[in-house]
C-alpha cells in the first residue's frame, strides 16, 4: 500500500493533518493503534478557540463551561468567568468527530493498527511497518508524520526521544458517575482547579463536569514523583476523601474507571525531524506548562504539518530540510510565542505560596481575575499576558505585599 502521506496516530493532531492533506487532493492514511472512539485519558477541557478556528460541530461537546473555580492551598475559593469560552469533552466523542471530519474530505483511517517501526531506505523514512488485523504490513508514503503521543514510538525508533523526567508529566484520573442534578447543585458547569502540595506537589488537581460524569484527576512532573516517591492514585484517593471543599462535592460519586497517561512537554524530543519524518502534536511536546492545555496546541501543530505536507508534495521536494523549514514557517507565531513565554507565566504559580497569592489576587482584584481568566480560556496569548503583568508593577507589588 502506498500513500502520499502516512500519519501515525488519530488524535487531534493526526486528524487535523489528514483533513488538510485530503482537502488539498492528496492520498492520506491515518494509522491508529486503538479504535477511533477510544476514551483517551484526558481532562477534557478545550478553549473556545478550538471550536471557532477549526469549526467543530456542537455534537462533539459534553458541556459548556460557564466559570472557572479555584481553591487555594489554604482553601480560599474564587469563581471567575461567565463568558463560556471553554468546553468540556469526552475524548471518545470529540476525537471521533475530528476523524469523521477528515474522512468526509477523503482521508482513510485504519483502526487497531499498531505501528512498530519506520521503514527506512537510503537514510530516509519511506513508510512504516504496522500490525494490522494480526499481520505485519508495510505501508509506504512519500511523507510520514508521527502524531502518536508520549512516549512516541516513532520518535524512539528514530532516536529523537529524550525522555528527561523534567519534560514529562504524569496524570491519573477517574471518570466518576454523578447525576446531572447533583453536578448542577454542587459544581455547576465550572472548571474546578485545586492547588496545594498536600494534594499534589508542583501540579494541580481538577474536577471537570461532563454529562452525568465528572472527570477527577491530578498531575505533576515525573521527576517530582520519582524524588518524592509518591503514588498519584493514593494522592487522588486522599483528595477525594479528605479535601475539605472537594470531598463534599464528590460525595456519592461512583468510580466508573481509572485512567493514567504521560504528557510530553517542550524538551521531550531532541528534535522533531529525522530522516524526513516529522513528529508533531503531543508526541513533540506541544503542551503548555502553564495549565497543561494540549488539544489546541496539538491541532495547531497538526495544521502546520498538514499545510507543510501539501506544500512539499506540490513542489515535489520532500527533503528533511524542506519539511522542517515549511513546518516552522506555517506554525502560528502566537503558538511559538506561547511556548516562549510559558515558563515566565508558570513561575507565578510554581509553589504553594504563589498559588495562594494567585487565588487571593483573583478574589481581591478584578484586574487579576480578568487577566487570569483570559489566559486560561485562550483569549489572551501568553506573550500579551506577560506584557500586561510587566506593565503594572503596582499590581505585582500589591499582590506580593498584601495577598496571602
mmCIF file of N, CA, C and O in Angstrom, residues 302-394:
data_model
loop_
_atom_site.group_PDB
_atom_site.id
_atom_site.type_symbol
_atom_site.label_atom_id
_atom_site.label_comp_id
_atom_site.label_asym_id
_atom_site.label_seq_id
_atom_site.Cartn_x
_atom_site.Cartn_y
_atom_site.Cartn_z
ATOM 1 N N UNK A 302 -0.677 20.164 14.170
ATOM 2 C CA UNK A 302 -1.158 19.343 13.063
ATOM 3 C C UNK A 302 -1.516 20.178 11.845
ATOM 4 O O UNK A 302 -1.281 19.777 10.706
ATOM 5 N N UNK A 303 -2.098 21.356 12.080
ATOM 6 C CA UNK A 303 -2.434 22.262 10.984
ATOM 7 C C UNK A 303 -1.171 22.663 10.215
ATOM 8 O O UNK A 303 -1.137 22.610 8.970
ATOM 9 N N UNK A 304 -0.136 23.058 10.949
ATOM 10 C CA UNK A 304 1.122 23.442 10.303
ATOM 11 C C UNK A 304 1.727 22.272 9.536
ATOM 12 O O UNK A 304 2.243 22.435 8.421
ATOM 13 N N UNK A 305 1.644 21.072 10.125
ATOM 14 C CA UNK A 305 2.191 19.880 9.462
ATOM 15 C C UNK A 305 1.402 19.539 8.200
ATOM 16 O O UNK A 305 1.979 19.171 7.168
ATOM 17 N N UNK A 306 0.071 19.657 8.267
ATOM 18 C CA UNK A 306 -0.760 19.351 7.109
ATOM 19 C C UNK A 306 -0.512 20.303 5.958
ATOM 20 O O UNK A 306 -0.370 19.874 4.797
ATOM 21 N N UNK A 307 -0.450 21.593 6.256
ATOM 22 C CA UNK A 307 -0.172 22.595 5.217
ATOM 23 C C UNK A 307 1.212 22.357 4.626
ATOM 24 O O UNK A 307 1.406 22.403 3.398
ATOM 25 N N UNK A 308 2.186 22.083 5.490
ATOM 26 C CA UNK A 308 3.562 21.858 5.042
ATOM 27 C C UNK A 308 3.665 20.614 4.172
ATOM 28 O O UNK A 308 4.384 20.608 3.159
ATOM 29 N N UNK A 309 2.956 19.555 4.558
ATOM 30 C CA UNK A 309 2.963 18.317 3.767
ATOM 31 C C UNK A 309 2.424 18.574 2.371
ATOM 32 O O UNK A 309 3.009 18.132 1.368
ATOM 33 N N UNK A 310 1.309 19.298 2.292
ATOM 34 C CA UNK A 310 0.720 19.594 0.981
ATOM 35 C C UNK A 310 1.663 20.447 0.142
ATOM 36 O O UNK A 310 1.831 20.207 -1.067
ATOM 37 N N UNK A 311 2.300 21.421 0.756
ATOM 38 C CA UNK A 311 3.218 22.296 0.023
ATOM 39 C C UNK A 311 4.420 21.525 -0.513
ATOM 40 O O UNK A 311 4.828 21.715 -1.664
ATOM 41 N N UNK A 312 4.993 20.661 0.323
ATOM 42 C CA UNK A 312 6.165 19.906 -0.131
ATOM 43 C C UNK A 312 5.799 18.925 -1.242
ATOM 44 O O UNK A 312 6.574 18.726 -2.187
ATOM 45 N N UNK A 313 4.623 18.334 -1.159
ATOM 46 C CA UNK A 313 4.186 17.410 -2.209
ATOM 47 C C UNK A 313 3.905 18.157 -3.511
ATOM 48 O O UNK A 313 4.218 17.664 -4.601
ATOM 49 N N UNK A 314 3.312 19.319 -3.396
ATOM 50 C CA UNK A 314 3.019 20.114 -4.597
ATOM 51 C C UNK A 314 4.295 20.531 -5.315
ATOM 52 O O UNK A 314 4.342 20.578 -6.547
ATOM 53 N N UNK A 315 5.347 20.807 -4.534
ATOM 54 C CA UNK A 315 6.619 21.233 -5.125
ATOM 55 C C UNK A 315 7.542 20.059 -5.453
ATOM 56 O O UNK A 315 8.561 20.239 -6.117
ATOM 57 N N UNK A 316 7.189 18.880 -4.951
ATOM 58 C CA UNK A 316 7.991 17.692 -5.234
ATOM 59 C C UNK A 316 9.286 17.620 -4.452
ATOM 60 O O UNK A 316 10.178 16.831 -4.784
ATOM 61 N N UNK A 317 9.415 18.423 -3.420
ATOM 62 C CA UNK A 317 10.624 18.424 -2.588
ATOM 63 C C UNK A 317 10.256 17.955 -1.185
ATOM 64 O O UNK A 317 9.695 18.710 -0.396
ATOM 65 N N UNK A 318 10.583 16.701 -0.889
ATOM 66 C CA UNK A 318 10.246 16.145 0.424
ATOM 67 C C UNK A 318 11.502 15.892 1.255
ATOM 68 O O UNK A 318 11.543 14.984 2.090
ATOM 69 N N UNK A 319 12.501 16.712 1.060
ATOM 70 C CA UNK A 319 13.725 16.583 1.842
ATOM 71 C C UNK A 319 13.471 17.003 3.282
ATOM 72 O O UNK A 319 12.543 17.759 3.582
ATOM 73 N N UNK A 320 14.328 16.530 4.184
ATOM 74 C CA UNK A 320 14.176 16.831 5.608
ATOM 75 C C UNK A 320 14.258 18.334 5.870
ATOM 76 O O UNK A 320 13.506 18.881 6.675
ATOM 77 N N UNK A 321 15.169 19.016 5.197
ATOM 78 C CA UNK A 321 15.323 20.458 5.409
ATOM 79 C C UNK A 321 14.088 21.224 4.979
ATOM 80 O O UNK A 321 13.659 22.174 5.645
ATOM 81 N N UNK A 322 13.500 20.799 3.857
ATOM 82 C CA UNK A 322 12.290 21.482 3.368
ATOM 83 C C UNK A 322 11.124 21.251 4.321
ATOM 84 O O UNK A 322 10.354 22.169 4.622
ATOM 85 N N UNK A 323 10.990 20.022 4.810
ATOM 86 C CA UNK A 323 9.908 19.690 5.741
ATOM 87 C C UNK A 323 10.028 20.533 7.004
ATOM 88 O O UNK A 323 9.052 21.112 7.492
ATOM 89 N N UNK A 324 11.234 20.606 7.538
ATOM 90 C CA UNK A 324 11.454 21.382 8.769
ATOM 91 C C UNK A 324 11.168 22.871 8.540
ATOM 92 O O UNK A 324 10.454 23.505 9.318
ATOM 93 N N UNK A 325 11.725 23.412 7.460
ATOM 94 C CA UNK A 325 11.545 24.842 7.163
ATOM 95 C C UNK A 325 10.073 25.182 6.975
ATOM 96 O O UNK A 325 9.579 26.175 7.527
ATOM 97 N N UNK A 326 9.357 24.359 6.205
ATOM 98 C CA UNK A 326 7.940 24.628 5.949
ATOM 99 C C UNK A 326 7.098 24.515 7.217
ATOM 100 O O UNK A 326 6.170 25.300 7.429
ATOM 101 N N UNK A 327 7.430 23.532 8.051
ATOM 102 C CA UNK A 327 6.648 23.340 9.278
ATOM 103 C C UNK A 327 6.734 24.570 10.173
ATOM 104 O O UNK A 327 5.711 25.102 10.623
ATOM 105 N N UNK A 328 7.932 25.041 10.429
ATOM 106 C CA UNK A 328 8.081 26.188 11.330
ATOM 107 C C UNK A 328 7.612 27.489 10.683
ATOM 108 O O UNK A 328 7.193 28.417 11.379
ATOM 109 N N UNK A 329 7.643 27.545 9.360
ATOM 110 C CA UNK A 329 7.084 28.711 8.663
ATOM 111 C C UNK A 329 5.571 28.752 8.836
ATOM 112 O O UNK A 329 4.982 29.829 9.024
ATOM 113 N N UNK A 330 4.938 27.596 8.801
ATOM 114 C CA UNK A 330 3.476 27.524 8.875
ATOM 115 C C UNK A 330 2.925 27.451 10.291
ATOM 116 O O UNK A 330 1.712 27.586 10.493
ATOM 117 N N UNK A 331 3.781 27.236 11.275
ATOM 118 C CA UNK A 331 3.319 27.183 12.662
ATOM 119 C C UNK A 331 2.975 28.594 13.133
ATOM 120 O O UNK A 331 3.784 29.517 13.018
ATOM 121 N N UNK A 332 1.774 28.770 13.646
ATOM 122 C CA UNK A 332 1.258 30.067 14.082
ATOM 123 C C UNK A 332 2.250 30.760 15.019
ATOM 124 O O UNK A 332 2.716 30.176 16.000
ATOM 125 N N UNK A 333 2.556 32.037 14.738
ATOM 126 C CA UNK A 333 3.508 32.783 15.553
ATOM 127 C C UNK A 333 3.035 32.900 16.995
ATOM 128 O O UNK A 333 3.843 32.879 17.934
ATOM 129 N N UNK A 334 1.712 33.008 17.198
ATOM 130 C CA UNK A 334 1.195 33.091 18.564
ATOM 131 C C UNK A 334 1.458 31.807 19.342
ATOM 132 O O UNK A 334 1.667 31.838 20.553
ATOM 133 N N UNK A 335 1.441 30.679 18.643
ATOM 134 C CA UNK A 335 1.761 29.399 19.287
ATOM 135 C C UNK A 335 3.235 29.380 19.681
ATOM 136 O O UNK A 335 3.599 28.983 20.799
ATOM 137 N N UNK A 336 4.093 29.808 18.783
ATOM 138 C CA UNK A 336 5.526 29.874 19.091
ATOM 139 C C UNK A 336 5.762 30.783 20.306
ATOM 140 O O UNK A 336 6.539 30.450 21.209
ATOM 141 N N UNK A 337 5.077 31.928 20.310
ATOM 142 C CA UNK A 337 5.242 32.873 21.429
ATOM 143 C C UNK A 337 4.730 32.281 22.739
ATOM 144 O O UNK A 337 5.320 32.504 23.803
ATOM 145 N N UNK A 338 3.617 31.536 22.668
ATOM 146 C CA UNK A 338 3.088 30.906 23.887
ATOM 147 C C UNK A 338 4.134 30.006 24.531
ATOM 148 O O UNK A 338 4.311 30.009 25.761
ATOM 149 N N UNK A 339 4.834 29.233 23.729
ATOM 150 C CA UNK A 339 5.838 28.333 24.298
ATOM 151 C C UNK A 339 7.072 29.095 24.764
ATOM 152 O O UNK A 339 7.746 28.677 25.709
ATOM 153 N N UNK A 340 7.339 30.235 24.152
ATOM 154 C CA UNK A 340 8.464 31.053 24.575
ATOM 155 C C UNK A 340 8.211 31.712 25.918
ATOM 156 O O UNK A 340 9.122 31.872 26.738
ATOM 157 N N UNK A 341 6.942 32.078 26.186
ATOM 158 C CA UNK A 341 6.611 32.812 27.407
ATOM 159 C C UNK A 341 5.981 31.934 28.492
ATOM 160 O O UNK A 341 5.698 32.411 29.583
ATOM 161 N N UNK A 342 5.776 30.647 28.200
ATOM 162 C CA UNK A 342 5.080 29.768 29.144
ATOM 163 C C UNK A 342 5.803 29.664 30.483
ATOM 164 O O UNK A 342 5.176 29.716 31.548
ATOM 165 N N UNK A 343 7.124 29.515 30.452
ATOM 166 C CA UNK A 343 7.881 29.367 31.702
ATOM 167 C C UNK A 343 7.768 30.620 32.567
ATOM 168 O O UNK A 343 7.712 30.530 33.799
ATOM 169 N N UNK A 344 7.715 31.792 31.930
ATOM 170 C CA UNK A 344 7.600 33.049 32.674
ATOM 171 C C UNK A 344 6.247 33.131 33.388
ATOM 172 O O UNK A 344 6.157 33.580 34.529
ATOM 173 N N UNK A 345 5.188 32.679 32.712
ATOM 174 C CA UNK A 345 3.854 32.683 33.326
ATOM 175 C C UNK A 345 3.762 31.607 34.403
ATOM 176 O O UNK A 345 3.211 31.826 35.489
ATOM 177 N N UNK A 346 4.319 30.440 34.115
ATOM 178 C CA UNK A 346 4.285 29.329 35.071
ATOM 179 C C UNK A 346 4.952 29.713 36.396
ATOM 180 O O UNK A 346 4.565 29.231 37.469
ATOM 181 N N UNK A 347 5.935 30.579 36.311
ATOM 182 C CA UNK A 347 6.664 30.984 37.514
ATOM 183 C C UNK A 347 5.763 31.643 38.562
ATOM 184 O O UNK A 347 6.076 31.645 39.749
ATOM 185 N N UNK A 348 4.611 32.153 38.125
ATOM 186 C CA UNK A 348 3.688 32.795 39.069
ATOM 187 C C UNK A 348 2.924 31.788 39.925
ATOM 188 O O UNK A 348 2.297 32.165 40.920
ATOM 189 N N UNK A 349 2.942 30.496 39.540
ATOM 190 C CA UNK A 349 2.144 29.500 40.272
ATOM 191 C C UNK A 349 2.942 28.245 40.623
ATOM 192 O O UNK A 349 2.363 27.171 40.815
ATOM 193 N N UNK A 350 4.274 28.352 40.702
ATOM 194 C CA UNK A 350 5.073 27.141 40.886
ATOM 195 C C UNK A 350 5.408 26.808 42.338
ATOM 196 O O UNK A 350 6.344 26.069 42.622
ATOM 197 N N UNK A 351 4.646 27.356 43.285
ATOM 198 C CA UNK A 351 4.811 26.990 44.695
ATOM 199 C C UNK A 351 3.491 27.241 45.420
ATOM 200 O O UNK A 351 2.615 27.951 44.915
ATOM 201 N N UNK A 352 3.346 26.661 46.603
ATOM 202 C CA UNK A 352 2.122 26.863 47.386
ATOM 203 C C UNK A 352 1.870 28.338 47.676
ATOM 204 O O UNK A 352 0.738 28.830 47.576
ATOM 205 N N UNK A 353 2.910 29.053 48.047
ATOM 206 C CA UNK A 353 2.729 30.465 48.403
ATOM 207 C C UNK A 353 2.284 31.281 47.193
ATOM 208 O O UNK A 353 1.432 32.172 47.308
ATOM 209 N N UNK A 354 2.830 30.974 46.022
ATOM 210 C CA UNK A 354 2.443 31.695 44.815
ATOM 211 C C UNK A 354 1.033 31.311 44.373
ATOM 212 O O UNK A 354 0.267 32.156 43.888
ATOM 213 N N UNK A 355 0.681 30.051 44.536
ATOM 214 C CA UNK A 355 -0.685 29.623 44.206
ATOM 215 C C UNK A 355 -1.695 30.287 45.138
ATOM 216 O O UNK A 355 -2.763 30.726 44.705
ATOM 217 N N UNK A 356 -1.332 30.371 46.412
ATOM 218 C CA UNK A 356 -2.198 31.051 47.390
ATOM 219 C C UNK A 356 -2.387 32.516 46.991
ATOM 220 O O UNK A 356 -3.503 33.039 46.992
ATOM 221 N N UNK A 357 -1.286 33.150 46.639
ATOM 222 C CA UNK A 357 -1.332 34.559 46.261
ATOM 223 C C UNK A 357 -2.163 34.763 44.988
ATOM 224 O O UNK A 357 -2.898 35.757 44.864
ATOM 225 N N UNK A 358 -2.057 33.829 44.054
ATOM 226 C CA UNK A 358 -2.824 33.933 42.807
ATOM 227 C C UNK A 358 -4.321 33.905 43.076
ATOM 228 O O UNK A 358 -5.085 34.732 42.560
ATOM 229 N N UNK A 359 -4.762 32.959 43.909
ATOM 230 C CA UNK A 359 -6.195 32.843 44.197
ATOM 231 C C UNK A 359 -6.693 34.058 44.975
ATOM 232 O O UNK A 359 -7.768 34.602 44.676
ATOM 233 N N UNK A 360 -5.928 34.519 45.943
ATOM 234 C CA UNK A 360 -6.346 35.698 46.718
ATOM 235 C C UNK A 360 -6.371 36.941 45.823
ATOM 236 O O UNK A 360 -7.250 37.798 45.962
ATOM 237 N N UNK A 361 -5.439 37.026 44.886
ATOM 238 C CA UNK A 361 -5.433 38.148 43.945
ATOM 239 C C UNK A 361 -6.709 38.162 43.109
ATOM 240 O O UNK A 361 -7.273 39.233 42.824
ATOM 241 N N UNK A 362 -7.170 36.979 42.719
ATOM 242 C CA UNK A 362 -8.424 36.872 41.960
ATOM 243 C C UNK A 362 -9.594 37.390 42.805
ATOM 244 O O UNK A 362 -10.475 38.098 42.309
ATOM 245 N N UNK A 363 -9.587 37.031 44.081
ATOM 246 C CA UNK A 363 -10.666 37.451 44.985
ATOM 247 C C UNK A 363 -10.658 38.963 45.213
ATOM 248 O O UNK A 363 -11.701 39.624 45.197
ATOM 249 N N UNK A 364 -9.458 39.518 45.377
ATOM 250 C CA UNK A 364 -9.338 40.919 45.800
ATOM 251 C C UNK A 364 -9.343 41.931 44.655
ATOM 252 O O UNK A 364 -9.700 43.091 44.863
ATOM 253 N N UNK A 365 -8.926 41.508 43.465
ATOM 254 C CA UNK A 365 -8.687 42.479 42.397
ATOM 255 C C UNK A 365 -9.238 41.967 41.070
ATOM 256 O O UNK A 365 -8.760 40.967 40.533
ATOM 257 N N UNK A 366 -10.224 42.662 40.525
ATOM 258 C CA UNK A 366 -10.859 42.240 39.270
ATOM 259 C C UNK A 366 -9.875 42.257 38.103
ATOM 260 O O UNK A 366 -10.027 41.504 37.144
ATOM 261 N N UNK A 367 -8.856 43.109 38.180
ATOM 262 C CA UNK A 367 -7.844 43.161 37.122
ATOM 263 C C UNK A 367 -7.152 41.808 36.990
ATOM 264 O O UNK A 367 -6.986 41.285 35.890
ATOM 265 N N UNK A 368 -6.755 41.239 38.135
ATOM 266 C CA UNK A 368 -6.133 39.920 38.110
ATOM 267 C C UNK A 368 -7.130 38.851 37.660
ATOM 268 O O UNK A 368 -6.783 37.950 36.883
ATOM 269 N N UNK A 369 -8.357 38.936 38.113
ATOM 270 C CA UNK A 369 -9.375 37.953 37.732
ATOM 271 C C UNK A 369 -9.575 37.935 36.220
ATOM 272 O O UNK A 369 -9.617 36.865 35.591
ATOM 273 N N UNK A 370 -9.674 39.119 35.613
ATOM 274 C CA UNK A 370 -9.875 39.209 34.167
ATOM 275 C C UNK A 370 -8.677 38.665 33.400
ATOM 276 O O UNK A 370 -8.837 37.954 32.399
ATOM 277 N N UNK A 371 -7.473 39.007 33.866
ATOM 278 C CA UNK A 371 -6.264 38.567 33.174
ATOM 279 C C UNK A 371 -6.123 37.047 33.235
ATOM 280 O O UNK A 371 -5.867 36.392 32.217
ATOM 281 N N UNK A 372 -6.294 36.484 34.420
ATOM 282 C CA UNK A 372 -6.127 35.045 34.577
ATOM 283 C C UNK A 372 -7.188 34.273 33.800
ATOM 284 O O UNK A 372 -6.904 33.248 33.166
ATOM 285 N N UNK A 373 -8.410 34.783 33.817
ATOM 286 C CA UNK A 373 -9.465 34.141 33.026
ATOM 287 C C UNK A 373 -9.109 34.125 31.543
ATOM 288 O O UNK A 373 -9.244 33.105 30.864
ATOM 289 N N UNK A 374 -8.639 35.259 31.031
ATOM 290 C CA UNK A 374 -8.346 35.356 29.600
ATOM 291 C C UNK A 374 -7.157 34.494 29.195
ATOM 292 O O UNK A 374 -7.096 33.998 28.066
ATOM 293 N N UNK A 375 -6.216 34.283 30.110
ATOM 294 C CA UNK A 375 -5.087 33.391 29.824
ATOM 295 C C UNK A 375 -5.569 31.947 29.776
ATOM 296 O O UNK A 375 -5.215 31.180 28.875
ATOM 297 N N UNK A 376 -6.393 31.564 30.738
ATOM 298 C CA UNK A 376 -6.871 30.180 30.790
ATOM 299 C C UNK A 376 -7.801 29.857 29.630
ATOM 300 O O UNK A 376 -7.708 28.771 29.033
ATOM 301 N N UNK A 377 -8.687 30.778 29.276
ATOM 302 C CA UNK A 377 -9.626 30.449 28.194
ATOM 303 C C UNK A 377 -9.052 30.721 26.804
ATOM 304 O O UNK A 377 -9.725 30.509 25.789
ATOM 305 N N UNK A 378 -7.798 31.165 26.750
ATOM 306 C CA UNK A 378 -7.114 31.279 25.470
ATOM 307 C C UNK A 378 -7.339 32.574 24.714
ATOM 308 O O UNK A 378 -6.799 32.749 23.624
ATOM 309 N N UNK A 379 -8.094 33.506 25.281
ATOM 310 C CA UNK A 379 -8.335 34.760 24.569
ATOM 311 C C UNK A 379 -7.172 35.742 24.706
ATOM 312 O O UNK A 379 -7.095 36.713 23.952
ATOM 313 N N UNK A 380 -6.279 35.487 25.654
ATOM 314 C CA UNK A 380 -5.097 36.332 25.822
ATOM 315 C C UNK A 380 -3.838 35.479 25.603
ATOM 316 O O UNK A 380 -3.519 34.630 26.441
ATOM 317 N N UNK A 381 -3.114 35.666 24.510
ATOM 318 C CA UNK A 381 -1.862 34.933 24.305
ATOM 319 C C UNK A 381 -0.889 35.202 25.449
ATOM 320 O O UNK A 381 -0.935 36.268 26.080
ATOM 321 N N UNK A 382 -0.020 34.258 25.725
ATOM 322 C CA UNK A 382 0.867 34.374 26.883
ATOM 323 C C UNK A 382 1.830 35.550 26.770
ATOM 324 O O UNK A 382 2.162 36.186 27.780
ATOM 325 N N UNK A 383 2.288 35.843 25.579
ATOM 326 C CA UNK A 383 3.176 36.998 25.406
ATOM 327 C C UNK A 383 2.462 38.278 25.823
ATOM 328 O O UNK A 383 3.015 39.106 26.559
ATOM 329 N N UNK A 384 1.226 38.432 25.391
ATOM 330 C CA UNK A 384 0.428 39.609 25.747
ATOM 331 C C UNK A 384 0.158 39.636 27.248
ATOM 332 O O UNK A 384 0.255 40.695 27.890
ATOM 333 N N UNK A 385 -0.165 38.471 27.834
ATOM 334 C CA UNK A 385 -0.434 38.404 29.266
ATOM 335 C C UNK A 385 0.770 38.796 30.091
ATOM 336 O O UNK A 385 0.656 39.538 31.082
ATOM 337 N N UNK A 386 1.943 38.316 29.681
ATOM 338 C CA UNK A 386 3.166 38.641 30.414
ATOM 339 C C UNK A 386 3.469 40.137 30.328
ATOM 340 O O UNK A 386 3.859 40.761 31.321
ATOM 341 N N UNK A 387 3.246 40.706 29.153
ATOM 342 C CA UNK A 387 3.488 42.144 28.990
ATOM 343 C C UNK A 387 2.529 42.964 29.854
ATOM 344 O O UNK A 387 2.909 44.005 30.393
ATOM 345 N N UNK A 388 1.290 42.495 29.979
ATOM 346 C CA UNK A 388 0.329 43.202 30.826
ATOM 347 C C UNK A 388 0.786 43.197 32.279
ATOM 348 O O UNK A 388 0.674 44.208 32.979
ATOM 349 N N UNK A 389 1.310 42.082 32.739
ATOM 350 C CA UNK A 389 1.801 41.996 34.115
ATOM 351 C C UNK A 389 3.000 42.932 34.302
ATOM 352 O O UNK A 389 3.088 43.673 35.297
ATOM 353 N N UNK A 390 3.925 42.894 33.327
ATOM 354 C CA UNK A 390 5.121 43.738 33.425
ATOM 355 C C UNK A 390 4.762 45.230 33.393
ATOM 356 O O UNK A 390 5.495 46.059 33.958
ATOM 357 N N UNK A 391 3.665 45.562 32.738
ATOM 358 C CA UNK A 391 3.275 46.974 32.620
ATOM 359 C C UNK A 391 2.599 47.517 33.879
ATOM 360 O O UNK A 391 2.357 48.717 33.985
ATOM 361 N N UNK A 392 2.275 46.602 34.828
ATOM 362 C CA UNK A 392 1.592 47.023 36.052
ATOM 363 C C UNK A 392 2.365 46.569 37.298
ATOM 364 O O UNK A 392 1.913 45.702 38.045
ATOM 365 N N UNK A 393 3.527 47.147 37.533
ATOM 366 C CA UNK A 393 4.289 46.770 38.735
ATOM 367 C C UNK A 393 3.520 47.045 40.023
ATOM 368 O O UNK A 393 3.746 46.395 41.041
ATOM 369 N N UNK A 394 2.596 48.024 39.985
ATOM 370 C CA UNK A 394 1.794 48.309 41.168
ATOM 371 C C UNK A 394 0.933 47.115 41.556
ATOM 372 O O UNK A 394 0.751 46.811 42.747
#
